[in-house]
Every structure is written in structure tokens, then in C-alpha cells.
mmCIF file of N, CA and C in Angstrom:
data_model
loop_
_atom_site.group_PDB
_atom_site.id
_atom_site.type_symbol
_atom_site.label_atom_id
_atom_site.label_comp_id
_atom_site.label_asym_id
_atom_site.label_seq_id
_atom_site.Cartn_x
_atom_site.Cartn_y
_atom_site.Cartn_z
ATOM 1 N N GLU A 1 -8.122 15.801 0.820
ATOM 2 C CA GLU A 1 -8.465 15.852 2.218
ATOM 3 C C GLU A 1 -7.274 15.349 3.028
ATOM 4 N N ALA A 2 -6.884 16.099 4.019
ATOM 5 C CA ALA A 2 -5.677 15.762 4.781
ATOM 6 C C ALA A 2 -5.784 14.392 5.438
ATOM 7 N N GLU A 3 -6.941 14.067 5.991
ATOM 8 C CA GLU A 3 -7.099 12.771 6.663
ATOM 9 C C GLU A 3 -6.919 11.615 5.683
ATOM 10 N N LEU A 4 -7.476 11.736 4.500
ATOM 11 C CA LEU A 4 -7.350 10.693 3.482
ATOM 12 C C LEU A 4 -5.903 10.540 3.045
ATOM 13 N N LEU A 5 -5.169 11.638 3.011
ATOM 14 C CA LEU A 5 -3.819 11.625 2.473
ATOM 15 C C LEU A 5 -2.756 11.366 3.526
ATOM 16 N N TYR A 6 -3.137 11.118 4.751
ATOM 17 C CA TYR A 6 -2.164 10.928 5.816
ATOM 18 C C TYR A 6 -1.240 9.768 5.482
ATOM 19 N N GLY A 7 0.056 10.032 5.370
ATOM 20 C CA GLY A 7 1.016 9.104 4.797
ATOM 21 C C GLY A 7 1.334 7.862 5.594
ATOM 22 N N TYR A 8 0.918 7.806 6.848
ATOM 23 C CA TYR A 8 1.289 6.649 7.658
ATOM 24 C C TYR A 8 0.092 5.748 7.959
ATOM 25 N N ARG A 9 -0.951 5.818 7.187
ATOM 26 C CA ARG A 9 -2.193 5.126 7.503
ATOM 27 C C ARG A 9 -2.049 3.617 7.670
ATOM 28 N N TYR A 10 -1.008 3.023 7.156
ATOM 29 C CA TYR A 10 -0.840 1.581 7.272
ATOM 30 C C TYR A 10 -0.192 1.166 8.591
ATOM 31 N N LEU A 11 0.221 2.128 9.392
ATOM 32 C CA LEU A 11 0.864 1.826 10.664
ATOM 33 C C LEU A 11 -0.009 2.291 11.814
ATOM 34 N N GLN A 12 -0.053 1.504 12.882
ATOM 35 C CA GLN A 12 -0.819 1.896 14.068
ATOM 36 C C GLN A 12 -0.080 2.972 14.854
ATOM 37 N N SER A 13 1.243 2.855 14.923
ATOM 38 C CA SER A 13 2.075 3.878 15.550
ATOM 39 C C SER A 13 3.317 4.057 14.690
ATOM 40 N N HIS A 14 4.022 5.148 14.906
ATOM 41 C CA HIS A 14 5.091 5.514 13.981
ATOM 42 C C HIS A 14 6.451 5.443 14.652
ATOM 43 N N PRO A 15 7.393 4.728 14.046
ATOM 44 C CA PRO A 15 8.752 4.715 14.585
ATOM 45 C C PRO A 15 9.376 6.104 14.459
ATOM 46 N N SER A 16 10.332 6.408 15.303
ATOM 47 C CA SER A 16 10.983 7.719 15.224
ATOM 48 C C SER A 16 11.838 7.848 13.972
ATOM 49 N N SER A 17 12.259 6.719 13.410
ATOM 50 C CA SER A 17 12.993 6.728 12.139
ATOM 51 C C SER A 17 12.840 5.358 11.486
ATOM 52 N N GLY A 18 13.192 5.275 10.216
ATOM 53 C CA GLY A 18 13.163 3.999 9.519
ATOM 54 C C GLY A 18 11.807 3.568 9.002
ATOM 55 N N THR A 19 10.888 4.520 8.795
ATOM 56 C CA THR A 19 9.546 4.165 8.336
ATOM 57 C C THR A 19 9.578 3.477 6.974
ATOM 58 N N THR A 20 10.369 4.001 6.038
ATOM 59 C CA THR A 20 10.429 3.389 4.707
ATOM 60 C C THR A 20 10.949 1.964 4.791
ATOM 61 N N ASP A 21 11.997 1.743 5.576
ATOM 62 C CA ASP A 21 12.532 0.387 5.728
ATOM 63 C C ASP A 21 11.495 -0.547 6.336
ATOM 64 N N LEU A 22 10.765 -0.071 7.335
ATOM 65 C CA LEU A 22 9.707 -0.875 7.956
ATOM 66 C C LEU A 22 8.641 -1.241 6.930
ATOM 67 N N LEU A 23 8.194 -0.269 6.133
ATOM 68 C CA LEU A 23 7.158 -0.542 5.138
ATOM 69 C C LEU A 23 7.656 -1.470 4.043
ATOM 70 N N LYS A 24 8.927 -1.384 3.676
ATOM 71 C CA LYS A 24 9.482 -2.300 2.672
ATOM 72 C C LYS A 24 9.399 -3.745 3.164
ATOM 73 N N ILE A 25 9.751 -3.965 4.415
ATOM 74 C CA ILE A 25 9.669 -5.319 4.969
ATOM 75 C C ILE A 25 8.205 -5.752 5.046
ATOM 76 N N TYR A 26 7.354 -4.858 5.520
ATOM 77 C CA TYR A 26 5.920 -5.146 5.648
ATOM 78 C C TYR A 26 5.337 -5.581 4.307
ATOM 79 N N CYS A 27 5.737 -4.921 3.231
ATOM 80 C CA CYS A 27 5.149 -5.181 1.916
ATOM 81 C C CYS A 27 5.800 -6.316 1.148
ATOM 82 N N HIS A 28 6.951 -6.786 1.585
ATOM 83 C CA HIS A 28 7.656 -7.788 0.796
ATOM 84 C C HIS A 28 8.026 -9.042 1.555
ATOM 85 N N ASN A 29 8.364 -8.905 2.820
ATOM 86 C CA ASN A 29 8.767 -10.064 3.614
ATOM 87 C C ASN A 29 8.263 -9.929 5.044
ATOM 88 N N PRO A 30 6.960 -9.950 5.258
ATOM 89 C CA PRO A 30 6.463 -9.738 6.616
ATOM 90 C C PRO A 30 6.987 -10.760 7.621
ATOM 91 N N GLU A 31 7.443 -11.906 7.133
ATOM 92 C CA GLU A 31 8.018 -12.905 8.033
ATOM 93 C C GLU A 31 9.306 -12.398 8.673
ATOM 94 N N ASP A 32 9.931 -11.384 8.074
ATOM 95 C CA ASP A 32 11.172 -10.830 8.602
ATOM 96 C C ASP A 32 10.947 -9.696 9.605
ATOM 97 N N LEU A 33 9.694 -9.339 9.873
ATOM 98 C CA LEU A 33 9.402 -8.272 10.824
ATOM 99 C C LEU A 33 9.735 -8.716 12.246
ATOM 100 N N THR A 34 10.365 -7.839 13.000
ATOM 101 C CA THR A 34 10.642 -8.119 14.407
ATOM 102 C C THR A 34 9.365 -7.888 15.215
ATOM 103 N N SER A 35 9.355 -8.317 16.455
ATOM 104 C CA SER A 35 8.174 -8.095 17.296
ATOM 105 C C SER A 35 7.937 -6.597 17.492
ATOM 106 N N GLU A 36 9.002 -5.814 17.582
ATOM 107 C CA GLU A 36 8.841 -4.354 17.709
ATOM 108 C C GLU A 36 8.186 -3.786 16.452
ATOM 109 N N GLN A 37 8.650 -4.223 15.279
ATOM 110 C CA GLN A 37 8.066 -3.748 14.028
ATOM 111 C C GLN A 37 6.621 -4.183 13.871
ATOM 112 N N LEU A 38 6.304 -5.407 14.259
ATOM 113 C CA LEU A 38 4.907 -5.868 14.233
ATOM 114 C C LEU A 38 4.041 -4.978 15.115
ATOM 115 N N GLY A 39 4.601 -4.514 16.225
ATOM 116 C CA GLY A 39 3.867 -3.617 17.122
ATOM 117 C C GLY A 39 3.521 -2.299 16.457
ATOM 118 N N TYR A 40 4.415 -1.756 15.635
ATOM 119 C CA TYR A 40 4.105 -0.517 14.906
ATOM 120 C C TYR A 40 2.937 -0.722 13.954
ATOM 121 N N ILE A 41 2.820 -1.913 13.414
ATOM 122 C CA ILE A 41 1.732 -2.225 12.489
ATOM 123 C C ILE A 41 0.445 -2.502 13.260
ATOM 124 N N GLY A 42 0.595 -2.980 14.489
ATOM 125 C CA GLY A 42 -0.568 -3.265 15.320
ATOM 126 C C GLY A 42 -0.998 -4.712 15.268
ATOM 127 N N VAL A 43 -0.056 -5.603 14.977
ATOM 128 C CA VAL A 43 -0.338 -7.039 14.892
ATOM 129 C C VAL A 43 0.737 -7.802 15.651
ATOM 130 N N ALA A 44 0.517 -9.106 15.823
ATOM 131 C CA ALA A 44 1.472 -9.931 16.563
ATOM 132 C C ALA A 44 2.237 -10.912 15.686
ATOM 133 N N THR A 45 1.718 -11.207 14.484
ATOM 134 C CA THR A 45 2.359 -12.205 13.630
ATOM 135 C C THR A 45 2.419 -11.719 12.178
ATOM 136 N N ALA A 46 3.285 -12.374 11.404
ATOM 137 C CA ALA A 46 3.381 -12.057 9.975
ATOM 138 C C ALA A 46 2.068 -12.350 9.261
ATOM 139 N N GLU A 47 1.393 -13.417 9.650
ATOM 140 C CA GLU A 47 0.105 -13.749 9.039
ATOM 141 C C GLU A 47 -0.916 -12.640 9.283
ATOM 142 N N GLU A 48 -0.951 -12.123 10.510
ATOM 143 C CA GLU A 48 -1.854 -11.010 10.812
ATOM 144 C C GLU A 48 -1.454 -9.757 10.026
ATOM 145 N N ALA A 49 -0.144 -9.553 9.854
ATOM 146 C CA ALA A 49 0.335 -8.400 9.084
ATOM 147 C C ALA A 49 -0.153 -8.478 7.647
ATOM 148 N N ARG A 50 -0.040 -9.661 7.043
ATOM 149 C CA ARG A 50 -0.512 -9.839 5.661
ATOM 150 C C ARG A 50 -2.010 -9.550 5.547
ATOM 151 N N ALA A 51 -2.789 -10.086 6.459
ATOM 152 C CA ALA A 51 -4.243 -9.868 6.425
ATOM 153 C C ALA A 51 -4.581 -8.394 6.632
ATOM 154 N N LYS A 52 -3.866 -7.730 7.536
ATOM 155 C CA LYS A 52 -4.136 -6.318 7.816
ATOM 156 C C LYS A 52 -3.803 -5.451 6.609
ATOM 157 N N LEU A 53 -2.691 -5.736 5.941
ATOM 158 C CA LEU A 53 -2.323 -4.926 4.788
ATOM 159 C C LEU A 53 -3.377 -5.028 3.685
ATOM 160 N N VAL A 54 -3.859 -6.225 3.421
ATOM 161 C CA VAL A 54 -4.890 -6.406 2.392
ATOM 162 C C VAL A 54 -6.192 -5.721 2.816
ATOM 163 N N SER A 55 -6.583 -5.880 4.070
ATOM 164 C CA SER A 55 -7.800 -5.254 4.577
ATOM 165 C C SER A 55 -7.697 -3.727 4.541
ATOM 166 N N ASP A 56 -6.557 -3.190 4.996
ATOM 167 C CA ASP A 56 -6.363 -1.738 4.981
ATOM 168 C C ASP A 56 -6.359 -1.192 3.561
ATOM 169 N N THR A 57 -5.785 -1.951 2.625
ATOM 170 C CA THR A 57 -5.776 -1.518 1.226
ATOM 171 C C THR A 57 -7.195 -1.478 0.671
ATOM 172 N N ASN A 58 -7.983 -2.496 0.934
ATOM 173 C CA ASN A 58 -9.370 -2.501 0.447
ATOM 174 C C ASN A 58 -10.160 -1.335 1.037
ATOM 175 N N ARG A 59 -9.970 -1.054 2.311
ATOM 176 C CA ARG A 59 -10.659 0.064 2.952
ATOM 177 C C ARG A 59 -10.213 1.388 2.319
ATOM 178 N N PHE A 60 -8.921 1.532 2.091
ATOM 179 C CA PHE A 60 -8.383 2.750 1.514
ATOM 180 C C PHE A 60 -8.904 2.969 0.092
ATOM 181 N N ILE A 61 -8.935 1.917 -0.702
ATOM 182 C CA ILE A 61 -9.458 2.034 -2.067
ATOM 183 C C ILE A 61 -10.920 2.465 -2.041
ATOM 184 N N ASN A 62 -11.703 1.912 -1.140
ATOM 185 C CA ASN A 62 -13.106 2.324 -1.037
ATOM 186 C C ASN A 62 -13.235 3.788 -0.631
ATOM 187 N N GLU A 63 -12.341 4.288 0.223
ATOM 188 C CA GLU A 63 -12.340 5.707 0.577
ATOM 189 C C GLU A 63 -12.023 6.560 -0.639
ATOM 190 N N ILE A 64 -11.019 6.141 -1.413
ATOM 191 C CA ILE A 64 -10.645 6.889 -2.618
ATOM 192 C C ILE A 64 -11.823 6.932 -3.588
ATOM 193 N N ILE A 65 -12.463 5.800 -3.813
ATOM 194 C CA ILE A 65 -13.600 5.742 -4.730
ATOM 195 C C ILE A 65 -14.735 6.639 -4.244
ATOM 196 N N SER A 66 -15.009 6.613 -2.949
ATOM 197 C CA SER A 66 -16.126 7.410 -2.424
ATOM 198 C C SER A 66 -15.867 8.909 -2.545
ATOM 199 N N LYS A 67 -14.607 9.322 -2.597
ATOM 200 C CA LYS A 67 -14.280 10.739 -2.715
ATOM 201 C C LYS A 67 -14.046 11.174 -4.158
ATOM 202 N N ALA A 68 -14.033 10.223 -5.079
ATOM 203 C CA ALA A 68 -13.810 10.538 -6.495
ATOM 204 C C ALA A 68 -15.067 11.158 -7.090
ATOM 205 N N ASP A 69 -14.898 11.828 -8.219
ATOM 206 C CA ASP A 69 -16.054 12.462 -8.855
ATOM 207 C C ASP A 69 -16.702 11.577 -9.915
ATOM 208 N N LYS A 70 -16.363 10.298 -9.913
ATOM 209 C CA LYS A 70 -16.980 9.273 -10.767
ATOM 210 C C LYS A 70 -16.617 9.376 -12.232
ATOM 211 N N THR A 71 -15.583 10.127 -12.549
ATOM 212 C CA THR A 71 -15.063 10.129 -13.921
ATOM 213 C C THR A 71 -13.614 9.668 -13.837
ATOM 214 N N LEU A 72 -12.736 10.259 -14.589
ATOM 215 C CA LEU A 72 -11.319 9.902 -14.544
ATOM 216 C C LEU A 72 -10.643 10.705 -13.445
ATOM 217 N N ASN A 73 -9.982 10.026 -12.527
ATOM 218 C CA ASN A 73 -9.315 10.684 -11.412
ATOM 219 C C ASN A 73 -7.886 10.201 -11.297
ATOM 220 N N PHE A 74 -7.027 11.067 -10.820
ATOM 221 C CA PHE A 74 -5.649 10.718 -10.496
ATOM 222 C C PHE A 74 -5.421 11.034 -9.034
ATOM 223 N N PHE A 75 -4.791 10.120 -8.357
ATOM 224 C CA PHE A 75 -4.453 10.297 -6.952
ATOM 225 C C PHE A 75 -2.932 10.182 -6.884
ATOM 226 N N VAL A 76 -2.265 11.289 -6.593
ATOM 227 C CA VAL A 76 -0.812 11.310 -6.565
ATOM 228 C C VAL A 76 -0.369 11.285 -5.112
ATOM 229 N N THR A 77 0.551 10.384 -4.811
ATOM 230 C CA THR A 77 0.942 10.212 -3.425
ATOM 231 C C THR A 77 2.388 9.767 -3.309
ATOM 232 N N SER A 78 2.763 9.345 -2.135
ATOM 233 C CA SER A 78 4.147 8.959 -1.867
ATOM 234 C C SER A 78 4.313 7.442 -1.891
ATOM 235 N N ASP A 79 5.563 7.018 -1.773
ATOM 236 C CA ASP A 79 5.838 5.585 -1.758
ATOM 237 C C ASP A 79 5.218 4.893 -0.552
ATOM 238 N N TYR A 80 4.945 5.626 0.529
ATOM 239 C CA TYR A 80 4.307 5.008 1.695
ATOM 240 C C TYR A 80 2.976 4.363 1.310
ATOM 241 N N PHE A 81 2.205 5.037 0.470
ATOM 242 C CA PHE A 81 0.931 4.479 0.030
ATOM 243 C C PHE A 81 1.122 3.468 -1.084
ATOM 244 N N VAL A 82 1.886 3.838 -2.096
ATOM 245 C CA VAL A 82 1.975 3.029 -3.309
ATOM 246 C C VAL A 82 2.537 1.642 -3.020
ATOM 247 N N GLY A 83 3.617 1.562 -2.272
ATOM 248 C CA GLY A 83 4.195 0.259 -1.954
ATOM 249 C C GLY A 83 3.219 -0.631 -1.219
ATOM 250 N N CYS A 84 2.532 -0.073 -0.230
ATOM 251 C CA CYS A 84 1.547 -0.850 0.526
ATOM 252 C C CYS A 84 0.363 -1.239 -0.346
ATOM 253 N N MET A 85 -0.124 -0.303 -1.144
ATOM 254 C CA MET A 85 -1.281 -0.603 -1.992
ATOM 255 C C MET A 85 -0.953 -1.669 -3.026
ATOM 256 N N GLN A 86 0.237 -1.606 -3.632
ATOM 257 C CA GLN A 86 0.596 -2.630 -4.608
ATOM 258 C C GLN A 86 0.631 -4.012 -3.969
ATOM 259 N N ALA A 87 1.227 -4.119 -2.801
ATOM 260 C CA ALA A 87 1.259 -5.406 -2.106
ATOM 261 C C ALA A 87 -0.154 -5.832 -1.717
ATOM 262 N N GLY A 88 -0.975 -4.890 -1.296
ATOM 263 C CA GLY A 88 -2.334 -5.211 -0.878
ATOM 264 C C GLY A 88 -3.242 -5.675 -2.004
ATOM 265 N N VAL A 89 -3.156 -5.017 -3.164
ATOM 266 C CA VAL A 89 -4.065 -5.398 -4.260
ATOM 267 C C VAL A 89 -3.654 -6.696 -4.920
ATOM 268 N N THR A 90 -2.392 -7.075 -4.778
ATOM 269 C CA THR A 90 -1.930 -8.318 -5.386
ATOM 270 C C THR A 90 -1.763 -9.422 -4.349
ATOM 271 N N ASN A 91 -2.127 -9.140 -3.112
ATOM 272 C CA ASN A 91 -1.901 -10.073 -2.004
ATOM 273 C C ASN A 91 -0.437 -10.510 -1.997
ATOM 274 N N TYR A 92 0.445 -9.510 -2.106
ATOM 275 C CA TYR A 92 1.898 -9.694 -2.086
ATOM 276 C C TYR A 92 2.413 -10.420 -3.318
ATOM 277 N N GLY A 93 1.638 -10.450 -4.402
ATOM 278 C CA GLY A 93 2.006 -11.312 -5.502
ATOM 279 C C GLY A 93 2.693 -10.691 -6.679
ATOM 280 N N TYR A 94 2.967 -9.384 -6.698
ATOM 281 C CA TYR A 94 3.559 -8.843 -7.924
ATOM 282 C C TYR A 94 5.032 -9.193 -8.025
ATOM 283 N N ASP A 95 5.464 -9.359 -9.257
ATOM 284 C CA ASP A 95 6.814 -9.831 -9.552
ATOM 285 C C ASP A 95 7.754 -8.646 -9.708
ATOM 286 N N HIS A 96 8.853 -8.682 -9.001
ATOM 287 C CA HIS A 96 9.809 -7.583 -9.081
ATOM 288 C C HIS A 96 10.825 -7.773 -10.194
ATOM 289 N N SER A 97 10.926 -8.941 -10.746
ATOM 290 C CA SER A 97 11.809 -9.238 -11.880
ATOM 291 C C SER A 97 13.227 -8.721 -11.678
ATOM 292 N N GLY A 98 13.736 -8.870 -10.471
ATOM 293 C CA GLY A 98 15.106 -8.458 -10.209
ATOM 294 C C GLY A 98 15.274 -6.978 -9.954
ATOM 295 N N ASN A 99 14.209 -6.213 -10.038
ATOM 296 C CA ASN A 99 14.290 -4.784 -9.760
ATOM 297 C C ASN A 99 14.269 -4.543 -8.257
ATOM 298 N N ASN A 100 14.554 -3.319 -7.875
ATOM 299 C CA ASN A 100 14.442 -2.923 -6.482
ATOM 300 C C ASN A 100 13.035 -3.270 -5.993
ATOM 301 N N PRO A 101 12.905 -3.978 -4.875
ATOM 302 C CA PRO A 101 11.579 -4.418 -4.429
ATOM 303 C C PRO A 101 10.775 -3.319 -3.755
ATOM 304 N N TRP A 102 10.905 -2.118 -4.217
ATOM 305 C CA TRP A 102 10.112 -1.008 -3.705
ATOM 306 C C TRP A 102 9.613 -0.254 -4.905
ATOM 307 N N VAL A 103 8.851 0.758 -4.734
ATOM 308 C CA VAL A 103 8.249 1.486 -5.844
ATOM 309 C C VAL A 103 9.269 2.394 -6.508
ATOM 310 N N ASN A 104 9.028 2.726 -7.767
ATOM 311 C CA ASN A 104 9.875 3.692 -8.460
ATOM 312 C C ASN A 104 9.032 4.876 -8.906
ATOM 313 N N TRP A 105 9.606 5.743 -9.674
ATOM 314 C CA TRP A 105 8.947 6.977 -10.099
ATOM 315 C C TRP A 105 7.680 6.744 -10.912
ATOM 316 N N CYS A 106 7.481 5.573 -11.401
ATOM 317 C CA CYS A 106 6.351 5.304 -12.284
ATOM 318 C C CYS A 106 5.461 4.186 -11.725
ATOM 319 N N SER A 107 5.430 4.036 -10.424
ATOM 320 C CA SER A 107 4.635 2.986 -9.790
ATOM 321 C C SER A 107 3.258 3.511 -9.434
ATOM 322 N N GLY A 108 2.330 2.602 -9.313
ATOM 323 C CA GLY A 108 1.003 3.007 -8.886
ATOM 324 C C GLY A 108 0.048 1.847 -8.812
ATOM 325 N N VAL A 109 -1.193 2.202 -8.585
ATOM 326 C CA VAL A 109 -2.293 1.248 -8.569
ATOM 327 C C VAL A 109 -3.392 1.840 -9.428
ATOM 328 N N CYS A 110 -3.868 1.063 -10.371
ATOM 329 C CA CYS A 110 -4.997 1.471 -11.212
ATOM 330 C C CYS A 110 -6.255 0.894 -10.592
ATOM 331 N N ILE A 111 -7.231 1.741 -10.346
ATOM 332 C CA ILE A 111 -8.503 1.317 -9.754
ATOM 333 C C ILE A 111 -9.605 1.568 -10.777
ATOM 334 N N VAL A 112 -10.347 0.528 -11.100
ATOM 335 C CA VAL A 112 -11.484 0.644 -12.020
ATOM 336 C C VAL A 112 -12.741 0.392 -11.202
ATOM 337 N N ALA A 113 -13.522 1.447 -11.005
ATOM 338 C CA ALA A 113 -14.765 1.340 -10.236
ATOM 339 C C ALA A 113 -15.909 0.994 -11.188
ATOM 340 N N HIS A 114 -16.696 -0.007 -10.803
ATOM 341 C CA HIS A 114 -17.818 -0.451 -11.631
ATOM 342 C C HIS A 114 -19.131 0.109 -11.081
ATOM 343 N N THR A 115 -20.122 0.192 -11.945
ATOM 344 C CA THR A 115 -21.415 0.777 -11.556
ATOM 345 C C THR A 115 -22.138 -0.044 -10.493
ATOM 346 N N ASP A 116 -21.778 -1.321 -10.342
ATOM 347 C CA ASP A 116 -22.442 -2.155 -9.335
ATOM 348 C C ASP A 116 -21.793 -2.033 -7.950
ATOM 349 N N GLY A 117 -20.849 -1.077 -7.798
ATOM 350 C CA GLY A 117 -20.214 -0.856 -6.513
ATOM 351 C C GLY A 117 -18.957 -1.675 -6.281
ATOM 352 N N THR A 118 -18.603 -2.543 -7.210
ATOM 353 C CA THR A 118 -17.370 -3.323 -7.088
ATOM 354 C C THR A 118 -16.231 -2.567 -7.769
ATOM 355 N N TYR A 119 -15.037 -3.065 -7.613
ATOM 356 C CA TYR A 119 -13.900 -2.469 -8.293
ATOM 357 C C TYR A 119 -12.858 -3.536 -8.589
ATOM 358 N N ASP A 120 -12.007 -3.232 -9.552
ATOM 359 C CA ASP A 120 -10.808 -4.010 -9.829
ATOM 360 C C ASP A 120 -9.632 -3.080 -9.577
ATOM 361 N N ALA A 121 -8.552 -3.614 -9.014
ATOM 362 C CA ALA A 121 -7.363 -2.816 -8.762
ATOM 363 C C ALA A 121 -6.144 -3.596 -9.220
ATOM 364 N N PHE A 122 -5.229 -2.903 -9.891
ATOM 365 C CA PHE A 122 -4.055 -3.531 -10.475
ATOM 366 C C PHE A 122 -2.798 -2.765 -10.085
ATOM 367 N N ALA A 123 -1.745 -3.482 -9.739
ATOM 368 C CA ALA A 123 -0.459 -2.850 -9.482
ATOM 369 C C ALA A 123 0.167 -2.454 -10.806
ATOM 370 N N VAL A 124 0.763 -1.283 -10.842
ATOM 371 C CA VAL A 124 1.421 -0.772 -12.038
ATOM 372 C C VAL A 124 2.842 -0.383 -11.630
ATOM 373 N N LYS A 125 3.813 -0.909 -12.349
ATOM 374 C CA LYS A 125 5.210 -0.550 -12.092
ATOM 375 C C LYS A 125 5.975 -0.709 -13.381
ATOM 376 N N CYS A 126 6.547 0.375 -13.884
ATOM 377 C CA CYS A 126 7.298 0.256 -15.130
ATOM 378 C C CYS A 126 8.767 0.029 -14.828
ATOM 379 N N ASN A 127 9.437 -0.596 -15.748
ATOM 380 C CA ASN A 127 10.869 -0.847 -15.623
ATOM 381 C C ASN A 127 11.634 0.231 -16.364
ATOM 382 N N LYS A 128 12.618 0.789 -15.693
ATOM 383 C CA LYS A 128 13.478 1.771 -16.354
ATOM 384 C C LYS A 128 14.534 1.012 -17.146
ATOM 385 N N LYS A 129 14.716 1.357 -18.372
ATOM 386 C CA LYS A 129 15.722 0.707 -19.221
ATOM 387 C C LYS A 129 16.814 1.681 -19.554
#
């Protein structure tokens, strides 16, 4: 569904350029966001940015689950979603281990939906050797 897949869902408004750079800061160092960048996200402080990213990720995961066919599903998307979702499901806690602090070709989020309506979500990122 086009609405579900809209690549900028984590931003309230879209910069004319530099979206990836903005999302990298949002997902890794929200304290480094400028007031203009915070405005694109729709918040006034880094603390609000952190809360919004986690809230938006939870809402997005629930949308994905509600549209799934309740068996094994794959959702393939861009780094705009994956980077934000990884930061959101871990509350900014995943370890980059010296790697580029953005997603790579093998990044993702694993979502396990339970019959009681809850879910577990895990950041997945492999290291290229």
C-alpha cells in the first residue's frame, strides 16, 4: 500500500535536500539536531525527538502487523525506514561496533507478532567482513 510505504513517514515536513543526513542524526545523535532540523521532525527538543521516534516506530510496526497475512512476511524497504525502526525498537541502544552508524545492505527489524496482540521487535544488522 502506497500510504504504508511512504518513505518519509518519520518526518513532519521534508527538507529540499539532505534527508538521509537528517535521519542519521535523528537516529543516532538527536542532541546534535539544529532547531531547523527539529522542525522537520515536528518537535522542539532532542528529548521530544527520541520519544517521537519510538512512538512512531511502535505505530508503524502495528500498521505492518495489521496488514500482514499472519504467517511469514517480508517487508522490503529503504534505509529511511530501517534506520529509524532500528533506533526506535532499541530505544537508540544498538551497538555499531565501529561500523558506519547507518544501515547496510543486510539491515532490518525482525518483528514477532504474538497471538495475544503483543509483539517483540529486534534490530538486525550484519557485519561485512
